[in-house]
Amino acid sequence: MELIFLGTSAGVPTLSRNVTAILLDLQHPTRPGLWLFDCGEGTQHQLLNTPYHPGKLDKIFITHLHGDHLFGLPGLLCSRSMAGNARPLTLYGPAGLQEFVETTLRLSGSWTDYPLEVVEIRQGVVYQDERCTVTAQPLNHPVECYGYRIEEHDKPGALDAAALIADGIKPGPLFQQLKKGETVTLDDGRIVDGQVYLSAPVPGKKVAIFGDTAPCAEALLLAQSVDVLVHEATLETAMEEKANSRGHSSTRQAALLACDAGVGKLIVTHVSSRYDARGCAALLEECQSVFPECLLAEDFMQVCV
């Protein structure tokens, strides 16, 4: 999987940072998927600076209905339709998302020429298929807000074909059954357990993408043992009280969660517009003093999971 940050500013855009939007490229060999998490104003403009096309999006996950996470959605939906794209699109988000989409399209005389589904979510599993599961947890913010945890299913271990041949089992259709871990009976009466010839399963990747939040108990459920945690760090540690009073986290609090959850890498984003390049460097230093495996997201930064 790969994360592409399209917007990393909190509240309002700056000259170098747009408001929140994150692409997740699943990079699946047989069923590629492109998902968008939040869609702040100007997101479709940001996409123009990447190799990714809005028509390839098949899912958009909205964390909450504050404008800096949502106001780019109507324009993106309409542009996708005007481009003649017929690929279905599903939106996930809190209660009120469907009303927002229907109202903005109706009042602007707009429509979509592709199948559009809006799923208003609650805590728990919001999507699942043969490759991954997406769960949502409520966060601590003035409006209903969620974080999303994306977990790939473990992949089966590789079949040791050389060992099978050494044991006198010829390549053929039976190998496919053995690769699934099944038990088969050979023509000579031998019973072969496929599990014996499989290596250990390959653990699936895990990513947590947070909406805006002050510290809360649900955060640990979302972040536990993920490979990559994307978490807001709106303000510096010295302004922690102010951050929390508005439903946000400080650098220190984001880094402490990463420590407590045992994550592989922390990426902080949603940076207040008060910080210039020097201020952002100081924010990153505060995070890394607590959790060294930390990056501070910049627009168009790409991170492999």
Coordinates of C-alpha atoms in Angstrom, one line a residue:
M1 CA 0.0 0.0 0.0
E2 CA 1.0 3.6 -0.4
L3 CA -0.2 6.8 1.2
I4 CA -0.2 10.1 -0.8
F5 CA -0.8 13.3 1.2
L6 CA -2.8 15.8 -0.9
G7 CA -3.4 18.2 2.0
T8 CA -1.8 18.6 5.4
S9 CA -3.0 22.0 6.8
A10 CA -5.5 22.4 9.6
G11 CA -8.5 24.6 9.2
V12 CA -7.4 26.8 6.2
P13 CA -4.9 26.3 3.4
T14 CA -1.5 28.0 3.3
L15 CA 0.8 28.8 0.4
S16 CA 2.5 25.4 0.8
R17 CA -0.2 23.3 2.4
N18 CA -3.8 22.5 1.3
V19 CA -6.4 21.3 3.7
T20 CA -6.9 17.7 4.6
A21 CA -7.0 14.9 2.0
I22 CA -5.1 11.6 1.9
L23 CA -5.0 9.0 -0.9
L24 CA -4.5 5.3 -0.1
D25 CA -3.3 3.3 -3.1
L26 CA -4.0 -0.4 -2.3
Q27 CA -1.8 -1.6 -5.1
H28 CA -3.5 -5.0 -5.2
P29 CA -2.3 -7.1 -8.1
T30 CA -5.7 -8.4 -9.1
R31 CA -8.1 -5.8 -7.7
P32 CA -6.4 -2.4 -7.6
G33 CA -8.2 0.2 -5.5
L34 CA -7.8 3.9 -4.9
W35 CA -9.3 5.3 -1.7
L36 CA -9.5 8.9 -0.5
F37 CA -9.7 9.9 3.1
D38 CA -11.3 13.3 3.6
C39 CA -11.7 15.9 0.8
G40 CA -10.9 19.4 1.8
E41 CA -11.5 22.3 -0.5
G42 CA -9.2 22.2 -3.5
T43 CA -8.6 18.4 -3.4
Q44 CA -9.3 18.0 -7.1
H45 CA -6.7 20.6 -7.9
Q46 CA -4.2 18.8 -5.8
L47 CA -5.0 15.6 -7.7
L48 CA -4.0 17.4 -10.9
N49 CA -0.5 17.5 -9.6
T50 CA -0.3 13.7 -9.2
P51 CA -0.5 10.7 -11.6
Y52 CA -3.9 9.8 -10.0
H53 CA -7.2 10.6 -11.7
P54 CA -10.5 11.1 -9.7
G55 CA -12.1 8.6 -12.0
K56 CA -10.1 5.8 -10.5
L57 CA -11.4 6.5 -7.0
D58 CA -13.8 3.8 -5.9
K59 CA -14.2 4.8 -2.2
I60 CA -14.1 8.0 -0.2
F61 CA -14.0 7.9 3.6
I62 CA -15.0 11.2 5.4
T63 CA -13.9 11.5 9.1
H64 CA -16.2 14.3 10.0
L65 CA -18.2 17.1 8.5
H66 CA -16.0 20.1 9.2
G67 CA -15.4 22.1 6.1
D68 CA -11.6 21.7 5.9
H69 CA -12.3 17.9 5.6
L70 CA -15.4 18.1 3.3
F71 CA -15.8 21.2 1.2
G72 CA -13.9 19.8 -1.8
L73 CA -16.3 16.8 -2.1
P74 CA -19.1 18.4 -4.3
G75 CA -16.7 19.7 -6.8
L76 CA -14.8 16.4 -7.1
L77 CA -18.1 14.4 -7.5
C78 CA -19.3 16.7 -10.3
S79 CA -16.0 16.9 -12.1
R80 CA -15.8 13.1 -12.0
S81 CA -19.2 13.0 -13.7
M82 CA -18.4 15.6 -16.3
A83 CA -15.4 13.6 -17.3
G84 CA -17.8 10.8 -18.4
N85 CA -16.6 8.3 -15.8
A86 CA -19.2 5.6 -15.2
R87 CA -17.3 3.7 -12.4
P88 CA -19.3 3.4 -9.2
L89 CA -18.3 5.4 -6.1
T90 CA -19.1 4.8 -2.5
L91 CA -18.9 7.4 0.2
Y92 CA -18.5 6.6 3.9
G93 CA -18.9 9.0 6.8
P94 CA -20.9 10.3 9.7
A95 CA -24.7 11.0 9.8
G96 CA -25.4 14.0 7.7
L97 CA -23.1 13.1 4.9
Q98 CA -26.0 12.0 2.6
E99 CA -27.9 15.2 3.3
F100 CA -24.8 17.3 2.6
V101 CA -24.2 15.6 -0.8
E102 CA -27.9 15.6 -1.9
T103 CA -28.4 19.2 -0.8
T104 CA -25.3 20.6 -2.5
L105 CA -26.0 18.7 -5.8
R106 CA -29.7 19.7 -5.8
L107 CA -29.1 23.4 -5.0
S108 CA -26.4 23.7 -7.6
G109 CA -28.4 21.9 -10.3
S110 CA -25.7 19.2 -10.4
W111 CA -25.9 15.4 -10.7
T112 CA -23.7 12.3 -11.1
D113 CA -23.9 10.1 -14.1
Y114 CA -22.3 7.2 -12.2
P115 CA -23.7 5.0 -9.4
L116 CA -23.1 6.9 -6.2
E117 CA -23.8 5.3 -2.8
V118 CA -23.5 7.1 0.6
V119 CA -23.0 4.9 3.7
E120 CA -23.5 6.7 7.0
I121 CA -21.4 4.8 9.4
R122 CA -21.3 3.9 13.1
Q123 CA -18.6 2.3 15.3
G124 CA -17.4 -1.0 14.0
V125 CA -16.7 -2.7 10.7
V126 CA -17.8 -0.3 7.8
Y127 CA -16.4 -2.3 4.9
Q128 CA -14.9 -5.7 4.3
D129 CA -13.9 -7.8 1.3
E130 CA -11.5 -10.7 0.5
R131 CA -8.4 -8.5 0.9
C132 CA -9.1 -6.2 3.8
T133 CA -11.3 -4.9 6.6
V134 CA -12.1 -1.3 7.5
T135 CA -13.2 -0.4 10.9
A136 CA -14.2 2.9 12.4
Q137 CA -13.9 4.2 16.0
P138 CA -15.5 7.5 17.3
L139 CA -13.0 10.2 18.3
N140 CA -13.0 13.2 20.7
H141 CA -14.1 16.2 18.6
P142 CA -16.8 18.8 18.8
V143 CA -18.7 17.1 16.0
E144 CA -19.2 13.4 15.3
C145 CA -15.8 12.3 14.1
Y146 CA -14.2 8.9 13.2
G147 CA -10.9 7.4 12.6
Y148 CA -10.4 4.4 10.2
R149 CA -8.3 1.3 10.6
I150 CA -7.5 -0.6 7.4
E151 CA -6.3 -4.1 7.9
E152 CA -5.2 -6.4 5.0
H153 CA -6.0 -10.0 5.6
D154 CA -3.0 -12.3 6.1
K155 CA -1.7 -13.9 2.9
P156 CA -1.2 -17.7 2.7
G157 CA 2.3 -18.9 3.0
A158 CA 4.2 -20.0 -0.1
L159 CA 4.0 -23.6 -1.3
D160 CA 7.4 -25.5 -1.1
A161 CA 7.2 -27.1 -4.6
A162 CA 10.7 -28.4 -4.3
A163 CA 10.0 -30.4 -1.2
L164 CA 6.9 -31.9 -2.7
I165 CA 8.8 -33.0 -5.8
A166 CA 11.5 -34.4 -3.5
D167 CA 8.8 -36.5 -1.8
G168 CA 7.7 -37.9 -5.1
I169 CA 4.7 -35.7 -5.7
K170 CA 4.5 -34.6 -9.3
P171 CA 3.5 -31.0 -10.2
G172 CA -0.1 -30.8 -11.4
P173 CA -3.7 -29.8 -10.3
L174 CA -3.1 -31.2 -6.8
F175 CA -0.6 -28.4 -6.2
Q176 CA -3.4 -25.9 -6.3
Q177 CA -5.3 -27.8 -3.6
L178 CA -2.1 -28.1 -1.5
K179 CA -1.4 -24.4 -1.9
K180 CA -4.7 -23.8 -0.2
G181 CA -3.6 -25.9 2.7
E182 CA -6.0 -28.7 1.9
T183 CA -5.4 -32.5 2.4
V184 CA -5.3 -34.6 -0.7
T185 CA -5.1 -38.4 -1.4
L186 CA -2.6 -39.5 -4.0
D187 CA -3.2 -42.3 -6.5
D188 CA -0.9 -44.5 -4.5
G189 CA -3.0 -44.0 -1.4
R190 CA -0.8 -41.6 0.4
I191 CA -2.5 -38.8 2.3
V192 CA -0.7 -35.4 1.9
D193 CA -1.4 -32.5 4.2
G194 CA -0.8 -29.2 2.3
Q195 CA -0.2 -27.3 5.6
V196 CA 3.1 -29.3 6.0
Y197 CA 4.4 -27.8 2.7
L198 CA 3.4 -24.2 3.4
S199 CA 5.6 -21.5 4.8
A200 CA 4.1 -19.2 7.6
P201 CA 1.4 -16.8 6.5
V202 CA 2.5 -13.3 5.5
P203 CA 0.9 -10.8 7.9
G204 CA -1.3 -8.2 6.1
K205 CA -0.4 -4.5 6.5
K206 CA -2.3 -2.3 8.9
V207 CA -2.9 1.4 8.7
A208 CA -4.8 3.8 10.9
I209 CA -6.0 7.2 9.6
F210 CA -7.3 9.5 12.3
G211 CA -9.7 12.4 11.9
D212 CA -9.4 15.4 14.3
T213 CA -9.3 14.4 17.9
A214 CA -8.2 15.1 21.4
P215 CA -6.8 12.1 23.3
C216 CA -9.4 9.4 23.9
A217 CA -9.6 5.7 24.8
E218 CA -10.8 4.7 21.4
A219 CA -7.6 6.0 19.9
L220 CA -5.7 3.0 21.2
L221 CA -8.1 0.6 19.6
L222 CA -7.6 2.2 16.2
A223 CA -3.8 2.5 16.5
Q224 CA -2.8 -0.8 18.2
S225 CA 0.2 -2.4 16.4
V226 CA -0.4 -0.8 13.0
D227 CA 2.4 -0.4 10.6
V228 CA 1.6 3.2 10.0
L229 CA -0.4 5.6 12.1
V230 CA -1.5 8.9 10.6
H231 CA -2.5 11.3 13.4
E232 CA -3.1 15.0 13.7
A233 CA -0.7 17.2 15.6
T234 CA -2.4 20.6 15.2
L235 CA -0.4 22.4 17.9
E236 CA 2.9 22.3 19.8
T237 CA 3.2 20.8 23.3
A238 CA 3.2 24.3 24.9
M239 CA -0.3 24.8 23.5
E240 CA -1.7 21.4 24.5
E241 CA -4.5 22.8 26.6
K242 CA -5.7 25.0 23.8
A243 CA -5.5 22.1 21.4
N244 CA -7.5 19.8 23.6
S245 CA -10.2 22.4 24.3
R246 CA -10.9 22.5 20.6
G247 CA -10.8 18.7 20.1
H248 CA -7.3 18.5 18.8
S249 CA -4.0 16.9 19.9
S250 CA -0.5 18.2 20.5
T251 CA 2.7 16.8 19.1
R252 CA 3.5 15.1 22.4
Q253 CA 0.1 13.5 22.6
A254 CA 0.3 12.1 19.1
A255 CA 3.7 10.7 19.8
L256 CA 2.7 9.2 23.2
L257 CA -0.2 7.3 21.4
A258 CA 2.3 5.9 18.9
C259 CA 4.4 4.6 21.8
D260 CA 1.5 3.2 23.7
A261 CA 0.1 1.5 20.6
G262 CA 3.4 0.0 19.5
V263 CA 3.1 1.3 15.9
G264 CA 5.8 0.9 13.3
K265 CA 5.8 4.5 12.0
L266 CA 3.9 7.7 13.0
I267 CA 3.0 10.4 10.4
V268 CA 1.7 13.6 11.9
T269 CA -0.4 16.0 9.8
H270 CA -3.2 18.6 10.1
V271 CA -0.7 21.3 11.1
S272 CA -2.0 24.7 12.2
S273 CA -1.4 27.4 9.6
R274 CA 0.5 29.4 12.3
Y275 CA 3.6 27.3 11.6
D276 CA 6.0 28.1 8.9
A277 CA 8.8 25.8 7.7
R278 CA 10.9 26.5 10.9
G279 CA 7.9 25.9 13.1
C280 CA 7.1 22.6 11.4
A281 CA 10.6 21.5 12.0
A282 CA 10.2 22.2 15.7
L283 CA 6.9 20.3 15.7
L284 CA 8.7 17.3 14.2
E285 CA 11.5 17.5 16.7
E286 CA 8.9 17.5 19.6
C287 CA 7.4 14.3 18.1
Q288 CA 10.7 12.6 17.5
S289 CA 11.9 13.3 21.0
V290 CA 9.1 11.0 22.2
F291 CA 8.7 8.6 19.2
P292 CA 11.7 8.7 16.9
E293 CA 10.1 6.8 14.0
C294 CA 8.1 9.9 13.0
L295 CA 7.5 12.0 9.9
L296 CA 5.7 15.3 9.5
A297 CA 3.6 15.1 6.4
E298 CA 3.9 17.6 3.6
D299 CA 1.7 18.0 0.5
F300 CA 2.4 15.3 -2.1
M301 CA 4.6 13.3 0.2
Q302 CA 4.3 9.6 -0.6
V303 CA 4.9 6.9 2.0
C304 CA 5.0 3.1 1.3
V305 CA 3.4 0.9 3.9

